[in-house]
Amino acid sequence: GQSLEQPSEVTAVEGAIVQINCTYQTSGFYGLSWYQQHDGGAPTFLSYNALDGLEETGRFSSFLSRSDSYGYLLLQELQMKDSASYFCAVRGDSWGKLQFGAGTQVVVTP
Amino acid sequence: EADIYQTPRYLVIGTGKKITLECSQTMGHDKMYWYQQDPGMELHLIHYSYGVNSTEKGDLSSESTVSRIRTEHFPLTLESARPSHTSQYLCASSEQNEQFFGPGTRLTVL
């Protein structure tokens, strides 16, 4: 079957670093995306990895290892506004359909 | 900033009513999607479209139907709403590897 696994919740203090892991098992794979969703809000795009390696965008970085069916999102210099749910999503076909994981709730404390 | 709109934002209706959730985007994207999301849970793809007159069912079975007569418009219809349809419905459009989400419609069926 197809599945994406990510931790349900992570708690960290302001200024800390958090890594959210995502392992996937899907019938097709074109790339791994990450989305952020605040309570009551819409998901917003953070990153997309199609090739192995690390992609850095400001305080957020995303990593992919296709051979391990694994990726992670790294949040650095955590701020209170980073408290949100983070979803990994696999693009499984050339048309861009996404399959989402269950999401990781990140709680940032003072 | 993404230009994708959903109306209504909130809807409370009685069982058996017919409803249409509206979704429009002004970005000229060919690909559009409908997701269903319960609070704190993952997004489930229920319908998608790759262009005008193209619609497909997603991974999650849904009693709703969609149409795509114009590029910018992708409405979702429930012929007879039931309490089990209570959820948040998110519309999205995509270009390349990024999906842009609307603010969502929170539907409650009594």
Tab-separated table of C-alpha atoms in Angstrom:
chain	number	residue	atom	x	y	z
A	1	GLY	CA	0.000	0.000	0.000
A	2	GLN	CA	0.886	3.651	-0.053
A	3	SER	CA	1.822	5.491	3.107
A	4	LEU	CA	3.681	8.478	4.497
A	5	GLU	CA	4.890	8.469	8.089
A	6	GLN	CA	5.784	11.551	10.115
A	7	PRO	CA	5.728	12.245	13.868
A	8	SER	CA	2.456	13.584	15.215
A	9	GLU	CA	3.908	16.310	17.424
A	10	VAL	CA	7.183	18.027	18.251
A	11	THR	CA	7.716	20.604	20.987
A	12	ALA	CA	10.724	22.939	21.156
A	13	VAL	CA	11.714	26.291	22.615
A	14	GLU	CA	12.262	29.512	20.732
A	15	GLY	CA	15.621	29.625	19.012
A	16	ALA	CA	15.968	25.859	18.869
A	17	ILE	CA	16.287	23.580	15.826
A	18	VAL	CA	13.617	21.037	14.927
A	19	GLN	CA	13.839	18.219	12.387
A	20	ILE	CA	10.636	16.621	11.088
A	21	ASN	CA	11.217	13.271	9.420
A	22	CYS	CA	9.058	11.784	6.701
A	23	THR	CA	9.299	8.257	5.342
A	24	TYR	CA	7.195	7.225	2.409
A	25	GLN	CA	6.079	4.166	0.526
A	26	THR	CA	4.291	5.029	-2.706
A	27	SER	CA	3.764	3.418	-6.075
A	28	GLY	CA	5.249	6.370	-7.925
A	29	PHE	CA	7.648	9.102	-6.899
A	30	TYR	CA	8.511	12.377	-8.576
A	31	GLY	CA	9.339	14.441	-5.511
A	32	LEU	CA	8.672	15.345	-1.889
A	33	SER	CA	6.987	18.575	-0.832
A	34	TRP	CA	6.480	20.276	2.511
A	35	TYR	CA	3.536	22.483	3.460
A	36	GLN	CA	2.853	24.589	6.543
A	37	GLN	CA	-0.647	25.065	7.918
A	38	HIS	CA	-1.560	27.319	10.829
A	39	ASP	CA	-4.708	26.567	12.817
A	40	GLY	CA	-7.725	27.616	10.786
A	41	GLY	CA	-5.571	28.543	7.813
A	42	ALA	CA	-4.787	27.148	4.393
A	43	PRO	CA	-1.675	25.084	3.673
A	44	THR	CA	1.192	27.085	2.214
A	45	PHE	CA	4.061	25.689	0.182
A	46	LEU	CA	7.499	25.513	1.798
A	47	SER	CA	9.695	23.369	-0.414
A	48	TYR	CA	9.990	20.676	-3.053
A	49	ASN	CA	12.798	18.147	-3.500
A	50	ALA	CA	13.023	16.045	-6.623
A	51	LEU	CA	16.680	15.094	-6.301
A	52	ASP	CA	18.749	13.823	-3.389
A	53	GLY	CA	20.287	16.421	-1.174
A	54	LEU	CA	19.590	19.480	0.911
A	55	GLU	CA	17.658	22.549	-0.240
A	56	GLU	CA	17.918	25.652	1.916
A	57	THR	CA	15.421	28.510	1.983
A	58	GLY	CA	16.102	30.950	4.787
A	59	ARG	CA	15.522	29.335	8.171
A	60	PHE	CA	13.947	26.254	6.604
A	61	SER	CA	15.788	23.446	4.830
A	62	SER	CA	14.520	20.255	3.255
A	63	PHE	CA	16.400	17.049	2.547
A	64	LEU	CA	15.652	14.039	0.390
A	65	SER	CA	17.159	10.588	0.045
A	66	ARG	CA	15.352	8.699	-2.704
A	67	SER	CA	17.214	5.464	-2.026
A	68	ASP	CA	16.012	5.515	1.594
A	69	SER	CA	12.493	6.795	0.755
A	70	TYR	CA	13.123	9.441	3.386
A	71	GLY	CA	13.151	13.152	3.761
A	72	TYR	CA	13.127	15.771	6.458
A	73	LEU	CA	12.272	19.387	7.068
A	74	LEU	CA	14.657	21.348	9.261
A	75	LEU	CA	13.406	24.418	11.062
A	76	GLN	CA	16.159	26.605	12.489
A	77	GLU	CA	16.069	29.556	14.877
A	78	LEU	CA	12.523	28.662	15.837
A	79	GLN	CA	10.095	31.516	16.336
A	80	MET	CA	6.677	31.528	17.978
A	81	LYS	CA	5.069	32.066	14.579
A	82	ASP	CA	6.474	28.694	13.472
A	83	SER	CA	3.904	26.940	15.679
A	84	ALA	CA	1.828	25.155	13.054
A	85	SER	CA	1.248	21.801	11.399
A	86	TYR	CA	3.760	20.657	8.812
A	87	PHE	CA	2.807	18.151	6.141
A	88	CYS	CA	5.051	16.156	3.880
A	89	ALA	CA	3.505	15.210	0.555
A	90	VAL	CA	4.652	12.927	-2.234
A	91	ARG	CA	4.149	13.889	-5.854
A	92	GLY	CA	3.391	10.506	-7.343
A	93	ASP	CA	2.852	11.240	-11.009
A	94	SER	CA	3.779	13.615	-13.791
A	95	TRP	CA	0.479	15.467	-13.403
A	96	GLY	CA	1.307	16.793	-9.960
A	97	LYS	CA	-1.114	14.921	-7.734
A	98	LEU	CA	-0.023	14.940	-4.087
A	99	GLN	CA	-0.496	12.392	-1.341
A	100	PHE	CA	-0.189	13.992	2.092
A	101	GLY	CA	1.111	12.640	5.369
A	102	ALA	CA	-0.918	13.053	8.555
A	103	GLY	CA	1.030	16.129	9.582
A	104	THR	CA	3.348	17.065	12.434
A	105	GLN	CA	2.189	19.672	14.907
A	106	VAL	CA	5.107	21.851	15.983
A	107	VAL	CA	4.639	23.650	19.262
A	108	VAL	CA	7.121	26.429	20.017
A	109	THR	CA	7.356	27.525	23.654
A	110	PRO	CA	8.962	30.690	25.061
B	1	GLU	CA	0.332	36.132	-3.229
B	2	ALA	CA	-1.908	33.339	-4.488
B	3	ASP	CA	-5.173	34.438	-6.037
B	4	ILE	CA	-7.516	31.583	-5.297
B	5	TYR	CA	-10.894	32.151	-3.729
B	6	GLN	CA	-13.495	29.983	-2.081
B	7	THR	CA	-17.052	30.794	-1.109
B	8	PRO	CA	-18.712	30.466	1.249
B	9	ARG	CA	-16.108	30.361	4.012
B	10	TYR	CA	-18.572	28.838	6.455
B	11	LEU	CA	-21.809	26.981	5.766
B	12	VAL	CA	-24.287	25.335	8.119
B	13	ILE	CA	-27.097	23.462	6.414
B	14	GLY	CA	-29.652	20.771	7.098
B	15	THR	CA	-29.542	17.186	5.930
B	16	GLY	CA	-30.776	16.593	2.404
B	17	LYS	CA	-29.937	20.048	1.045
B	18	LYS	CA	-28.086	20.517	-2.223
B	19	ILE	CA	-25.030	22.744	-1.992
B	20	THR	CA	-22.312	24.044	-4.277
B	21	LEU	CA	-18.935	25.141	-2.993
B	22	GLU	CA	-17.312	27.693	-5.247
B	23	CYS	CA	-13.627	27.881	-6.144
B	24	SER	CA	-12.016	30.359	-8.510
B	25	GLN	CA	-8.437	31.202	-9.380
B	26	THR	CA	-7.050	34.046	-11.432
B	27	MET	CA	-3.608	32.589	-12.080
B	28	GLY	CA	-4.534	30.746	-15.274
B	29	HIS	CA	-3.551	27.369	-13.833
B	30	ASP	CA	-4.759	24.299	-15.706
B	31	LYS	CA	-4.519	21.952	-12.735
B	32	MET	CA	-7.012	22.261	-9.897
B	33	TYR	CA	-7.827	20.071	-6.903
B	34	TRP	CA	-10.368	19.572	-4.128
B	35	TYR	CA	-9.276	18.217	-0.762
B	36	GLN	CA	-11.245	17.233	2.311
B	37	GLN	CA	-9.625	17.807	5.698
B	38	ASP	CA	-10.971	17.077	9.167
B	39	PRO	CA	-9.503	19.106	12.074
B	40	GLY	CA	-5.942	18.089	12.862
B	41	MET	CA	-5.906	15.482	10.138
B	42	GLU	CA	-4.319	14.980	6.740
B	43	LEU	CA	-5.631	16.319	3.454
B	44	HIS	CA	-7.467	13.791	1.289
B	45	LEU	CA	-7.749	14.391	-2.450
B	46	ILE	CA	-11.366	13.964	-3.558
B	47	HIS	CA	-11.354	15.470	-7.079
B	48	TYR	CA	-8.898	16.917	-9.560
B	49	SER	CA	-8.848	18.460	-12.991
B	50	TYR	CA	-6.063	18.914	-15.520
B	51	GLY	CA	-7.957	21.425	-17.608
B	52	VAL	CA	-11.298	22.410	-19.077
B	53	ASN	CA	-13.714	19.469	-19.405
B	54	SER	CA	-11.304	17.216	-17.501
B	55	THR	CA	-12.326	15.887	-14.077
B	56	GLU	CA	-11.219	12.832	-12.149
B	57	LYS	CA	-12.032	11.285	-8.772
B	58	GLY	CA	-9.306	11.385	-6.185
B	59	ASP	CA	-8.026	8.863	-3.698
B	60	LEU	CA	-10.826	9.369	-1.181
B	61	SER	CA	-14.254	8.286	-2.292
B	62	SER	CA	-16.678	11.171	-2.195
B	63	GLU	CA	-20.360	11.590	-2.984
B	64	SER	CA	-19.649	15.045	-4.367
B	65	THR	CA	-19.302	15.957	-8.037
B	66	VAL	CA	-17.267	18.633	-9.796
B	67	SER	CA	-17.266	20.429	-13.121
B	68	ARG	CA	-14.662	22.391	-15.054
B	69	ILE	CA	-16.295	24.456	-17.758
B	70	ARG	CA	-13.883	27.371	-17.445
B	71	THR	CA	-10.204	27.332	-16.548
B	72	GLU	CA	-10.665	29.630	-13.590
B	73	HIS	CA	-13.695	27.944	-12.035
B	74	PHE	CA	-13.913	24.517	-10.317
B	75	PRO	CA	-17.127	24.165	-8.280
B	76	LEU	CA	-17.947	21.191	-6.084
B	77	THR	CA	-21.551	20.053	-5.597
B	78	LEU	CA	-23.217	17.850	-3.014
B	79	GLU	CA	-26.663	16.772	-4.220
B	80	SER	CA	-27.914	15.709	-0.785
B	81	ALA	CA	-25.823	16.716	2.185
B	82	ARG	CA	-25.475	14.416	5.197
B	83	PRO	CA	-23.843	14.877	8.617
B	84	SER	CA	-20.953	12.664	7.439
B	85	HIS	CA	-20.089	15.427	4.939
B	86	THR	CA	-19.213	17.770	7.791
B	87	SER	CA	-15.592	18.774	7.165
B	88	GLN	CA	-13.340	21.448	5.717
B	89	TYR	CA	-13.073	21.536	1.927
B	90	LEU	CA	-9.922	23.043	0.424
B	91	CYS	CA	-9.501	23.990	-3.206
B	92	ALA	CA	-6.066	24.306	-4.792
B	93	SER	CA	-4.463	25.039	-8.133
B	94	SER	CA	-0.937	24.318	-9.205
B	95	GLU	CA	1.857	25.421	-11.397
B	96	GLN	CA	5.058	23.396	-11.631
B	97	ASN	CA	5.649	21.832	-8.223
B	98	GLU	CA	3.705	24.208	-5.994
B	99	GLN	CA	0.043	23.985	-5.057
B	100	PHE	CA	-1.739	27.178	-4.031
B	101	PHE	CA	-4.613	26.705	-1.608
B	102	GLY	CA	-7.750	28.714	-1.105
B	103	PRO	CA	-8.910	29.633	2.420
B	104	GLY	CA	-11.312	26.678	2.574
B	105	THR	CA	-15.006	26.170	3.216
B	106	ARG	CA	-15.947	24.826	6.621
B	107	LEU	CA	-19.144	22.830	6.111
B	108	THR	CA	-21.420	21.658	8.903
B	109	VAL	CA	-24.408	19.464	8.078
B	110	LEU	CA	-26.971	19.146	10.837
